[in-house]
Amino acid sequence: MMKELTEDHVVESLFRDREDSVDRVLRSRFGEAFERFSMRLKDRLRLQERLQKNTGEDEQMCIDIGRKMNLLDSQTFETVEIATRWTDFGKTGPADATLEQQSLIARMYAIEKTFPKPPHLMSLRDFLELSADPDITRRIPEHLETLWDMGLIECNVRQFINLHAQWTMDIIRDEPAIPYEAKVSAALHHILEGNNPDGLVDLSTEELMIPSLNRPIGMQEILTILLDKYQARRRFPIPGTERLRTHAEQIEWLRIYMEKYVALKQYPSWLREKLHACINVLEGAGPFSEFFAADREAENVEAALAAK
């Protein structure tokens, strides 16, 4: 009996130590606001930290580069910083998802998104089969049942990926520790692709008004959009290679991407101009970020060799 109690105690202690370790990471990321989050939100943050480990690093890269762009005063940039912490939080699933459902959705969003065909032509079974996680691939029928129960089984992969912006707003909407303006900026990070959670933007207006804020889309939203796109694409290798994009290659991709979607959704010309102006600033700020030390080192080596 004593042996069983001792083993239980050890397991409980190990779990508590792991929980404390995750909480230390989250407290360093969110500061004192973490203590004011609801328990429901804290539990989701812990799950995301365990299952989507690159999320925090991606967020920090965006914030670090955004600061170096020096486009906004400190108070306005704080909105971008807070929003950036939440843009991908919907990748833990719908607000009413069970723990099992949250875990599946979080692991699905962690699947490497190098698709063999356009995502709108792929089923969620196709998506699950791409996973490198054996717990996903050996239990695909069970996971498909879970997705059926969630009403998601008919989604193609593009539709599924697009859902996370609305899910983000649904999860954080009633959290008083997160400023409303940051919630809006986070939720609108895919507005260029036409994802408009809660109808936050009045798309019938030339100014692209956000009625709940009584103002049009501003630099807070534009910078949040750009930084999210920048980091999301940079994490994946160039198709057909194992090499990640350099900062210069990422900027070139970003310009093409923005132009495509501004034209596709017929957004006003002023938005195109602001996006490209921000990209120009991002182009100059990125190399000064600590995340691009490898790029700078490679450039220095090339310059030294050229000088010989």
JSON list of C-alpha atoms in Angstrom, two decimals, residues 104-265:
[
{"chain": "A", "resi": 104, "resn": "LEU", "atom": "CA", "xyz": [-6.92, 17.20, -31.41]},
{"chain": "A", "resi": 105, "resn": "ILE", "atom": "CA", "xyz": [-7.43, 20.62, -33.00]},
{"chain": "A", "resi": 106, "resn": "ALA", "atom": "CA", "xyz": [-4.18, 21.97, -31.49]},
{"chain": "A", "resi": 107, "resn": "ARG", "atom": "CA", "xyz": [-2.22, 19.01, -32.86]},
{"chain": "A", "resi": 108, "resn": "MET", "atom": "CA", "xyz": [-3.87, 19.37, -36.26]},
{"chain": "A", "resi": 109, "resn": "TYR", "atom": "CA", "xyz": [-2.80, 23.02, -36.50]},
{"chain": "A", "resi": 110, "resn": "ALA", "atom": "CA", "xyz": [0.74, 21.91, -35.59]},
{"chain": "A", "resi": 111, "resn": "ILE", "atom": "CA", "xyz": [0.90, 19.68, -38.69]},
{"chain": "A", "resi": 112, "resn": "GLU", "atom": "CA", "xyz": [3.57, 20.85, -41.15]},
{"chain": "A", "resi": 113, "resn": "LYS", "atom": "CA", "xyz": [1.66, 22.74, -43.82]},
{"chain": "A", "resi": 114, "resn": "THR", "atom": "CA", "xyz": [3.57, 21.67, -46.90]},
{"chain": "A", "resi": 115, "resn": "PHE", "atom": "CA", "xyz": [0.59, 20.50, -48.93]},
{"chain": "A", "resi": 116, "resn": "PRO", "atom": "CA", "xyz": [0.80, 18.07, -51.87]},
{"chain": "A", "resi": 117, "resn": "LYS", "atom": "CA", "xyz": [-2.13, 19.89, -53.51]},
{"chain": "A", "resi": 118, "resn": "PRO", "atom": "CA", "xyz": [-4.14, 23.09, -52.91]},
{"chain": "A", "resi": 119, "resn": "PRO", "atom": "CA", "xyz": [-5.67, 22.95, -49.41]},
{"chain": "A", "resi": 120, "resn": "HIS", "atom": "CA", "xyz": [-9.18, 23.69, -50.69]},
{"chain": "A", "resi": 121, "resn": "LEU", "atom": "CA", "xyz": [-8.98, 20.36, -52.56]},
{"chain": "A", "resi": 122, "resn": "MET", "atom": "CA", "xyz": [-7.95, 18.39, -49.47]},
{"chain": "A", "resi": 123, "resn": "SER", "atom": "CA", "xyz": [-10.20, 16.70, -46.94]},
{"chain": "A", "resi": 124, "resn": "LEU", "atom": "CA", "xyz": [-9.48, 16.62, -43.22]},
{"chain": "A", "resi": 125, "resn": "ARG", "atom": "CA", "xyz": [-8.57, 12.94, -43.61]},
{"chain": "A", "resi": 126, "resn": "ASP", "atom": "CA", "xyz": [-5.91, 14.04, -46.14]},
{"chain": "A", "resi": 127, "resn": "PHE", "atom": "CA", "xyz": [-4.71, 16.58, -43.58]},
{"chain": "A", "resi": 128, "resn": "LEU", "atom": "CA", "xyz": [-4.47, 14.05, -40.73]},
{"chain": "A", "resi": 129, "resn": "GLU", "atom": "CA", "xyz": [-2.47, 11.71, -42.95]},
{"chain": "A", "resi": 130, "resn": "LEU", "atom": "CA", "xyz": [0.21, 14.39, -43.33]},
{"chain": "A", "resi": 131, "resn": "SER", "atom": "CA", "xyz": [0.94, 14.37, -39.60]},
{"chain": "A", "resi": 132, "resn": "ALA", "atom": "CA", "xyz": [4.28, 13.14, -38.27]},
{"chain": "A", "resi": 133, "resn": "ASP", "atom": "CA", "xyz": [2.58, 12.45, -34.94]},
{"chain": "A", "resi": 134, "resn": "PRO", "atom": "CA", "xyz": [1.94, 8.67, -34.70]},
{"chain": "A", "resi": 135, "resn": "ASP", "atom": "CA", "xyz": [-0.82, 9.25, -32.17]},
{"chain": "A", "resi": 136, "resn": "ILE", "atom": "CA", "xyz": [-2.72, 11.07, -34.92]},
{"chain": "A", "resi": 137, "resn": "THR", "atom": "CA", "xyz": [-2.00, 8.77, -37.87]},
{"chain": "A", "resi": 138, "resn": "ARG", "atom": "CA", "xyz": [-2.81, 5.51, -36.07]},
{"chain": "A", "resi": 139, "resn": "ARG", "atom": "CA", "xyz": [-6.12, 6.86, -34.75]},
{"chain": "A", "resi": 140, "resn": "ILE", "atom": "CA", "xyz": [-7.46, 8.63, -37.85]},
{"chain": "A", "resi": 141, "resn": "PRO", "atom": "CA", "xyz": [-10.92, 6.96, -37.80]},
{"chain": "A", "resi": 142, "resn": "GLU", "atom": "CA", "xyz": [-11.34, 7.97, -34.14]},
{"chain": "A", "resi": 143, "resn": "HIS", "atom": "CA", "xyz": [-10.23, 11.54, -34.87]},
{"chain": "A", "resi": 144, "resn": "LEU", "atom": "CA", "xyz": [-12.63, 11.77, -37.81]},
{"chain": "A", "resi": 145, "resn": "GLU", "atom": "CA", "xyz": [-15.45, 10.80, -35.46]},
{"chain": "A", "resi": 146, "resn": "THR", "atom": "CA", "xyz": [-14.41, 13.61, -33.12]},
{"chain": "A", "resi": 147, "resn": "LEU", "atom": "CA", "xyz": [-14.41, 16.06, -36.03]},
{"chain": "A", "resi": 148, "resn": "TRP", "atom": "CA", "xyz": [-17.86, 14.77, -37.02]},
{"chain": "A", "resi": 149, "resn": "ASP", "atom": "CA", "xyz": [-19.14, 15.41, -33.49]},
{"chain": "A", "resi": 150, "resn": "MET", "atom": "CA", "xyz": [-17.76, 18.96, -33.74]},
{"chain": "A", "resi": 151, "resn": "GLY", "atom": "CA", "xyz": [-19.55, 19.59, -37.04]},
{"chain": "A", "resi": 152, "resn": "LEU", "atom": "CA", "xyz": [-16.25, 20.01, -38.90]},
{"chain": "A", "resi": 153, "resn": "ILE", "atom": "CA", "xyz": [-16.07, 16.85, -40.98]},
{"chain": "A", "resi": 154, "resn": "GLU", "atom": "CA", "xyz": [-17.32, 18.51, -44.19]},
{"chain": "A", "resi": 155, "resn": "CYS", "atom": "CA", "xyz": [-14.63, 21.23, -44.08]},
{"chain": "A", "resi": 156, "resn": "ASN", "atom": "CA", "xyz": [-11.81, 21.17, -46.58]},
{"chain": "A", "resi": 157, "resn": "VAL", "atom": "CA", "xyz": [-8.37, 22.04, -45.21]},
{"chain": "A", "resi": 158, "resn": "ARG", "atom": "CA", "xyz": [-8.54, 25.71, -46.28]},
{"chain": "A", "resi": 159, "resn": "GLN", "atom": "CA", "xyz": [-11.90, 26.17, -44.56]},
{"chain": "A", "resi": 160, "resn": "PHE", "atom": "CA", "xyz": [-10.59, 24.45, -41.45]},
{"chain": "A", "resi": 161, "resn": "ILE", "atom": "CA", "xyz": [-7.48, 26.65, -41.27]},
{"chain": "A", "resi": 162, "resn": "ASN", "atom": "CA", "xyz": [-9.59, 29.79, -41.73]},
{"chain": "A", "resi": 163, "resn": "LEU", "atom": "CA", "xyz": [-11.79, 28.95, -38.73]},
{"chain": "A", "resi": 164, "resn": "HIS", "atom": "CA", "xyz": [-9.18, 29.88, -36.14]},
{"chain": "A", "resi": 165, "resn": "ALA", "atom": "CA", "xyz": [-9.69, 33.66, -36.47]},
{"chain": "A", "resi": 166, "resn": "GLN", "atom": "CA", "xyz": [-13.34, 33.41, -35.37]},
{"chain": "A", "resi": 167, "resn": "TRP", "atom": "CA", "xyz": [-12.42, 30.86, -32.71]},
{"chain": "A", "resi": 168, "resn": "THR", "atom": "CA", "xyz": [-9.83, 33.31, -31.35]},
{"chain": "A", "resi": 169, "resn": "MET", "atom": "CA", "xyz": [-12.49, 35.99, -30.85]},
{"chain": "A", "resi": 170, "resn": "ASP", "atom": "CA", "xyz": [-14.97, 33.51, -29.37]},
{"chain": "A", "resi": 171, "resn": "ILE", "atom": "CA", "xyz": [-12.46, 32.35, -26.75]},
{"chain": "A", "resi": 172, "resn": "ILE", "atom": "CA", "xyz": [-11.10, 35.72, -25.61]},
{"chain": "A", "resi": 173, "resn": "ARG", "atom": "CA", "xyz": [-14.24, 37.87, -26.10]},
{"chain": "A", "resi": 174, "resn": "ASP", "atom": "CA", "xyz": [-15.26, 37.85, -22.41]},
{"chain": "A", "resi": 175, "resn": "GLU", "atom": "CA", "xyz": [-11.77, 38.02, -20.90]},
{"chain": "A", "resi": 176, "resn": "PRO", "atom": "CA", "xyz": [-11.57, 41.39, -19.06]},
{"chain": "A", "resi": 177, "resn": "ALA", "atom": "CA", "xyz": [-7.77, 41.22, -18.71]},
{"chain": "A", "resi": 178, "resn": "ILE", "atom": "CA", "xyz": [-7.37, 41.54, -22.50]},
{"chain": "A", "resi": 179, "resn": "PRO", "atom": "CA", "xyz": [-8.09, 45.06, -23.86]},
{"chain": "A", "resi": 180, "resn": "TYR", "atom": "CA", "xyz": [-10.93, 45.10, -26.40]},
{"chain": "A", "resi": 181, "resn": "GLU", "atom": "CA", "xyz": [-8.85, 46.86, -29.05]},
{"chain": "A", "resi": 182, "resn": "ALA", "atom": "CA", "xyz": [-6.26, 44.08, -28.86]},
{"chain": "A", "resi": 183, "resn": "LYS", "atom": "CA", "xyz": [-9.01, 41.47, -29.19]},
{"chain": "A", "resi": 184, "resn": "VAL", "atom": "CA", "xyz": [-10.19, 43.17, -32.40]},
{"chain": "A", "resi": 185, "resn": "SER", "atom": "CA", "xyz": [-6.69, 43.37, -33.88]},
{"chain": "A", "resi": 186, "resn": "ALA", "atom": "CA", "xyz": [-6.05, 39.70, -33.05]},
{"chain": "A", "resi": 187, "resn": "ALA", "atom": "CA", "xyz": [-9.35, 38.55, -34.54]},
{"chain": "A", "resi": 188, "resn": "LEU", "atom": "CA", "xyz": [-8.80, 40.52, -37.77]},
{"chain": "A", "resi": 189, "resn": "HIS", "atom": "CA", "xyz": [-5.36, 39.11, -38.59]},
{"chain": "A", "resi": 190, "resn": "HIS", "atom": "CA", "xyz": [-6.83, 37.28, -41.63]},
{"chain": "A", "resi": 191, "resn": "ILE", "atom": "CA", "xyz": [-9.12, 40.07, -42.82]},
{"chain": "A", "resi": 192, "resn": "LEU", "atom": "CA", "xyz": [-7.18, 40.33, -46.10]},
{"chain": "A", "resi": 193, "resn": "GLU", "atom": "CA", "xyz": [-8.35, 36.84, -46.99]},
{"chain": "A", "resi": 194, "resn": "GLY", "atom": "CA", "xyz": [-11.91, 37.87, -46.17]},
{"chain": "A", "resi": 195, "resn": "ASN", "atom": "CA", "xyz": [-12.11, 36.40, -42.65]},
{"chain": "A", "resi": 196, "resn": "ASN", "atom": "CA", "xyz": [-14.13, 38.95, -40.71]},
{"chain": "A", "resi": 197, "resn": "PRO", "atom": "CA", "xyz": [-15.00, 37.52, -37.26]},
{"chain": "A", "resi": 198, "resn": "ASP", "atom": "CA", "xyz": [-18.21, 38.86, -35.75]},
{"chain": "A", "resi": 199, "resn": "GLY", "atom": "CA", "xyz": [-18.50, 41.15, -38.81]},
{"chain": "A", "resi": 200, "resn": "LEU", "atom": "CA", "xyz": [-16.08, 43.48, -37.00]},
{"chain": "A", "resi": 201, "resn": "VAL", "atom": "CA", "xyz": [-15.27, 45.42, -40.18]},
{"chain": "A", "resi": 202, "resn": "ASP", "atom": "CA", "xyz": [-17.98, 47.10, -42.23]},
{"chain": "A", "resi": 203, "resn": "LEU", "atom": "CA", "xyz": [-16.74, 46.00, -45.65]},
{"chain": "A", "resi": 204, "resn": "SER", "atom": "CA", "xyz": [-19.29, 48.21, -47.40]},
{"chain": "A", "resi": 205, "resn": "THR", "atom": "CA", "xyz": [-17.38, 51.35, -46.37]},
{"chain": "A", "resi": 206, "resn": "GLU", "atom": "CA", "xyz": [-14.44, 52.84, -48.27]},
{"chain": "A", "resi": 207, "resn": "GLU", "atom": "CA", "xyz": [-12.78, 53.51, -44.91]},
{"chain": "A", "resi": 208, "resn": "LEU", "atom": "CA", "xyz": [-13.21, 49.88, -43.78]},
{"chain": "A", "resi": 209, "resn": "MET", "atom": "CA", "xyz": [-14.81, 51.04, -40.56]},
{"chain": "A", "resi": 210, "resn": "ILE", "atom": "CA", "xyz": [-14.73, 49.05, -37.32]},
{"chain": "A", "resi": 211, "resn": "PRO", "atom": "CA", "xyz": [-18.03, 50.26, -35.79]},
{"chain": "A", "resi": 212, "resn": "SER", "atom": "CA", "xyz": [-17.32, 48.88, -32.31]},
{"chain": "A", "resi": 213, "resn": "LEU", "atom": "CA", "xyz": [-14.16, 51.06, -32.17]},
{"chain": "A", "resi": 214, "resn": "ASN", "atom": "CA", "xyz": [-15.70, 53.96, -34.11]},
{"chain": "A", "resi": 215, "resn": "ARG", "atom": "CA", "xyz": [-12.70, 54.11, -36.45]},
{"chain": "A", "resi": 216, "resn": "PRO", "atom": "CA", "xyz": [-11.41, 52.51, -39.67]},
{"chain": "A", "resi": 217, "resn": "ILE", "atom": "CA", "xyz": [-8.82, 49.75, -39.81]},
{"chain": "A", "resi": 218, "resn": "GLY", "atom": "CA", "xyz": [-5.68, 51.36, -38.44]},
{"chain": "A", "resi": 219, "resn": "MET", "atom": "CA", "xyz": [-1.98, 50.76, -38.13]},
{"chain": "A", "resi": 220, "resn": "GLN", "atom": "CA", "xyz": [-2.56, 48.44, -35.17]},
{"chain": "A", "resi": 221, "resn": "GLU", "atom": "CA", "xyz": [-4.47, 46.00, -37.37]},
{"chain": "A", "resi": 222, "resn": "ILE", "atom": "CA", "xyz": [-2.19, 46.46, -40.40]},
{"chain": "A", "resi": 223, "resn": "LEU", "atom": "CA", "xyz": [0.97, 45.76, -38.41]},
{"chain": "A", "resi": 224, "resn": "THR", "atom": "CA", "xyz": [-0.62, 42.76, -36.67]},
{"chain": "A", "resi": 225, "resn": "ILE", "atom": "CA", "xyz": [-1.60, 41.36, -40.08]},
{"chain": "A", "resi": 226, "resn": "LEU", "atom": "CA", "xyz": [1.86, 41.85, -41.59]},
{"chain": "A", "resi": 227, "resn": "LEU", "atom": "CA", "xyz": [3.79, 40.40, -38.69]},
{"chain": "A", "resi": 228, "resn": "ASP", "atom": "CA", "xyz": [1.53, 37.36, -38.55]},
{"chain": "A", "resi": 229, "resn": "LYS", "atom": "CA", "xyz": [1.99, 36.69, -42.27]},
{"chain": "A", "resi": 230, "resn": "TYR", "atom": "CA", "xyz": [5.72, 37.25, -42.05]},
{"chain": "A", "resi": 231, "resn": "GLN", "atom": "CA", "xyz": [6.41, 34.74, -39.30]},
{"chain": "A", "resi": 232, "resn": "ALA", "atom": "CA", "xyz": [3.90, 32.13, -40.49]},
{"chain": "A", "resi": 233, "resn": "ARG", "atom": "CA", "xyz": [5.52, 31.76, -43.90]},
{"chain": "A", "resi": 234, "resn": "ARG", "atom": "CA", "xyz": [9.10, 32.02, -42.69]},
{"chain": "A", "resi": 235, "resn": "ARG", "atom": "CA", "xyz": [8.75, 28.86, -40.60]},
{"chain": "A", "resi": 236, "resn": "PHE", "atom": "CA", "xyz": [8.19, 26.67, -43.66]},
{"chain": "A", "resi": 237, "resn": "PRO", "atom": "CA", "xyz": [10.87, 25.66, -46.16]},
{"chain": "A", "resi": 238, "resn": "ILE", "atom": "CA", "xyz": [10.81, 26.95, -49.72]},
{"chain": "A", "resi": 239, "resn": "PRO", "atom": "CA", "xyz": [8.84, 24.37, -51.77]},
{"chain": "A", "resi": 240, "resn": "GLY", "atom": "CA", "xyz": [11.13, 21.68, -53.16]},
{"chain": "A", "resi": 241, "resn": "THR", "atom": "CA", "xyz": [13.94, 22.51, -50.71]},
{"chain": "A", "resi": 242, "resn": "GLU", "atom": "CA", "xyz": [14.73, 22.21, -47.02]},
{"chain": "A", "resi": 243, "resn": "ARG", "atom": "CA", "xyz": [15.88, 25.83, -46.81]},
{"chain": "A", "resi": 244, "resn": "LEU", "atom": "CA", "xyz": [13.99, 28.54, -44.97]},
{"chain": "A", "resi": 245, "resn": "ARG", "atom": "CA", "xyz": [13.54, 31.91, -46.65]},
{"chain": "A", "resi": 246, "resn": "THR", "atom": "CA", "xyz": [15.98, 34.66, -45.88]},
{"chain": "A", "resi": 247, "resn": "HIS", "atom": "CA", "xyz": [14.59, 37.97, -44.68]},
{"chain": "A", "resi": 248, "resn": "ALA", "atom": "CA", "xyz": [14.92, 39.43, -48.20]},
{"chain": "A", "resi": 249, "resn": "GLU", "atom": "CA", "xyz": [13.08, 36.47, -49.76]},
{"chain": "A", "resi": 250, "resn": "GLN", "atom": "CA", "xyz": [10.35, 36.72, -47.16]},
{"chain": "A", "resi": 251, "resn": "ILE", "atom": "CA", "xyz": [9.84, 40.41, -47.90]},
{"chain": "A", "resi": 252, "resn": "GLU", "atom": "CA", "xyz": [9.53, 39.65, -51.63]},
{"chain": "A", "resi": 253, "resn": "TRP", "atom": "CA", "xyz": [6.93, 36.92, -50.89]},
{"chain": "A", "resi": 254, "resn": "LEU", "atom": "CA", "xyz": [5.03, 39.27, -48.58]},
{"chain": "A", "resi": 255, "resn": "ARG", "atom": "CA", "xyz": [4.72, 41.98, -51.25]},
{"chain": "A", "resi": 256, "resn": "ILE", "atom": "CA", "xyz": [3.34, 39.51, -53.78]},
{"chain": "A", "resi": 257, "resn": "TYR", "atom": "CA", "xyz": [0.93, 38.00, -51.25]},
{"chain": "A", "resi": 258, "resn": "MET", "atom": "CA", "xyz": [-0.44, 41.33, -50.10]},
{"chain": "A", "resi": 259, "resn": "GLU", "atom": "CA", "xyz": [-0.95, 42.55, -53.65]},
{"chain": "A", "resi": 260, "resn": "LYS", "atom": "CA", "xyz": [-2.80, 39.36, -54.54]},
{"chain": "A", "resi": 261, "resn": "TYR", "atom": "CA", "xyz": [-5.32, 39.55, -51.72]},
{"chain": "A", "resi": 262, "resn": "VAL", "atom": "CA", "xyz": [-5.88, 43.30, -51.82]},
{"chain": "A", "resi": 263, "resn": "ALA", "atom": "CA", "xyz": [-6.78, 42.90, -55.50]},
{"chain": "A", "resi": 264, "resn": "LEU", "atom": "CA", "xyz": [-8.78, 39.68, -54.99]},
{"chain": "A", "resi": 265, "resn": "LYS", "atom": "CA", "xyz": [-11.01, 41.17, -52.30]}
]
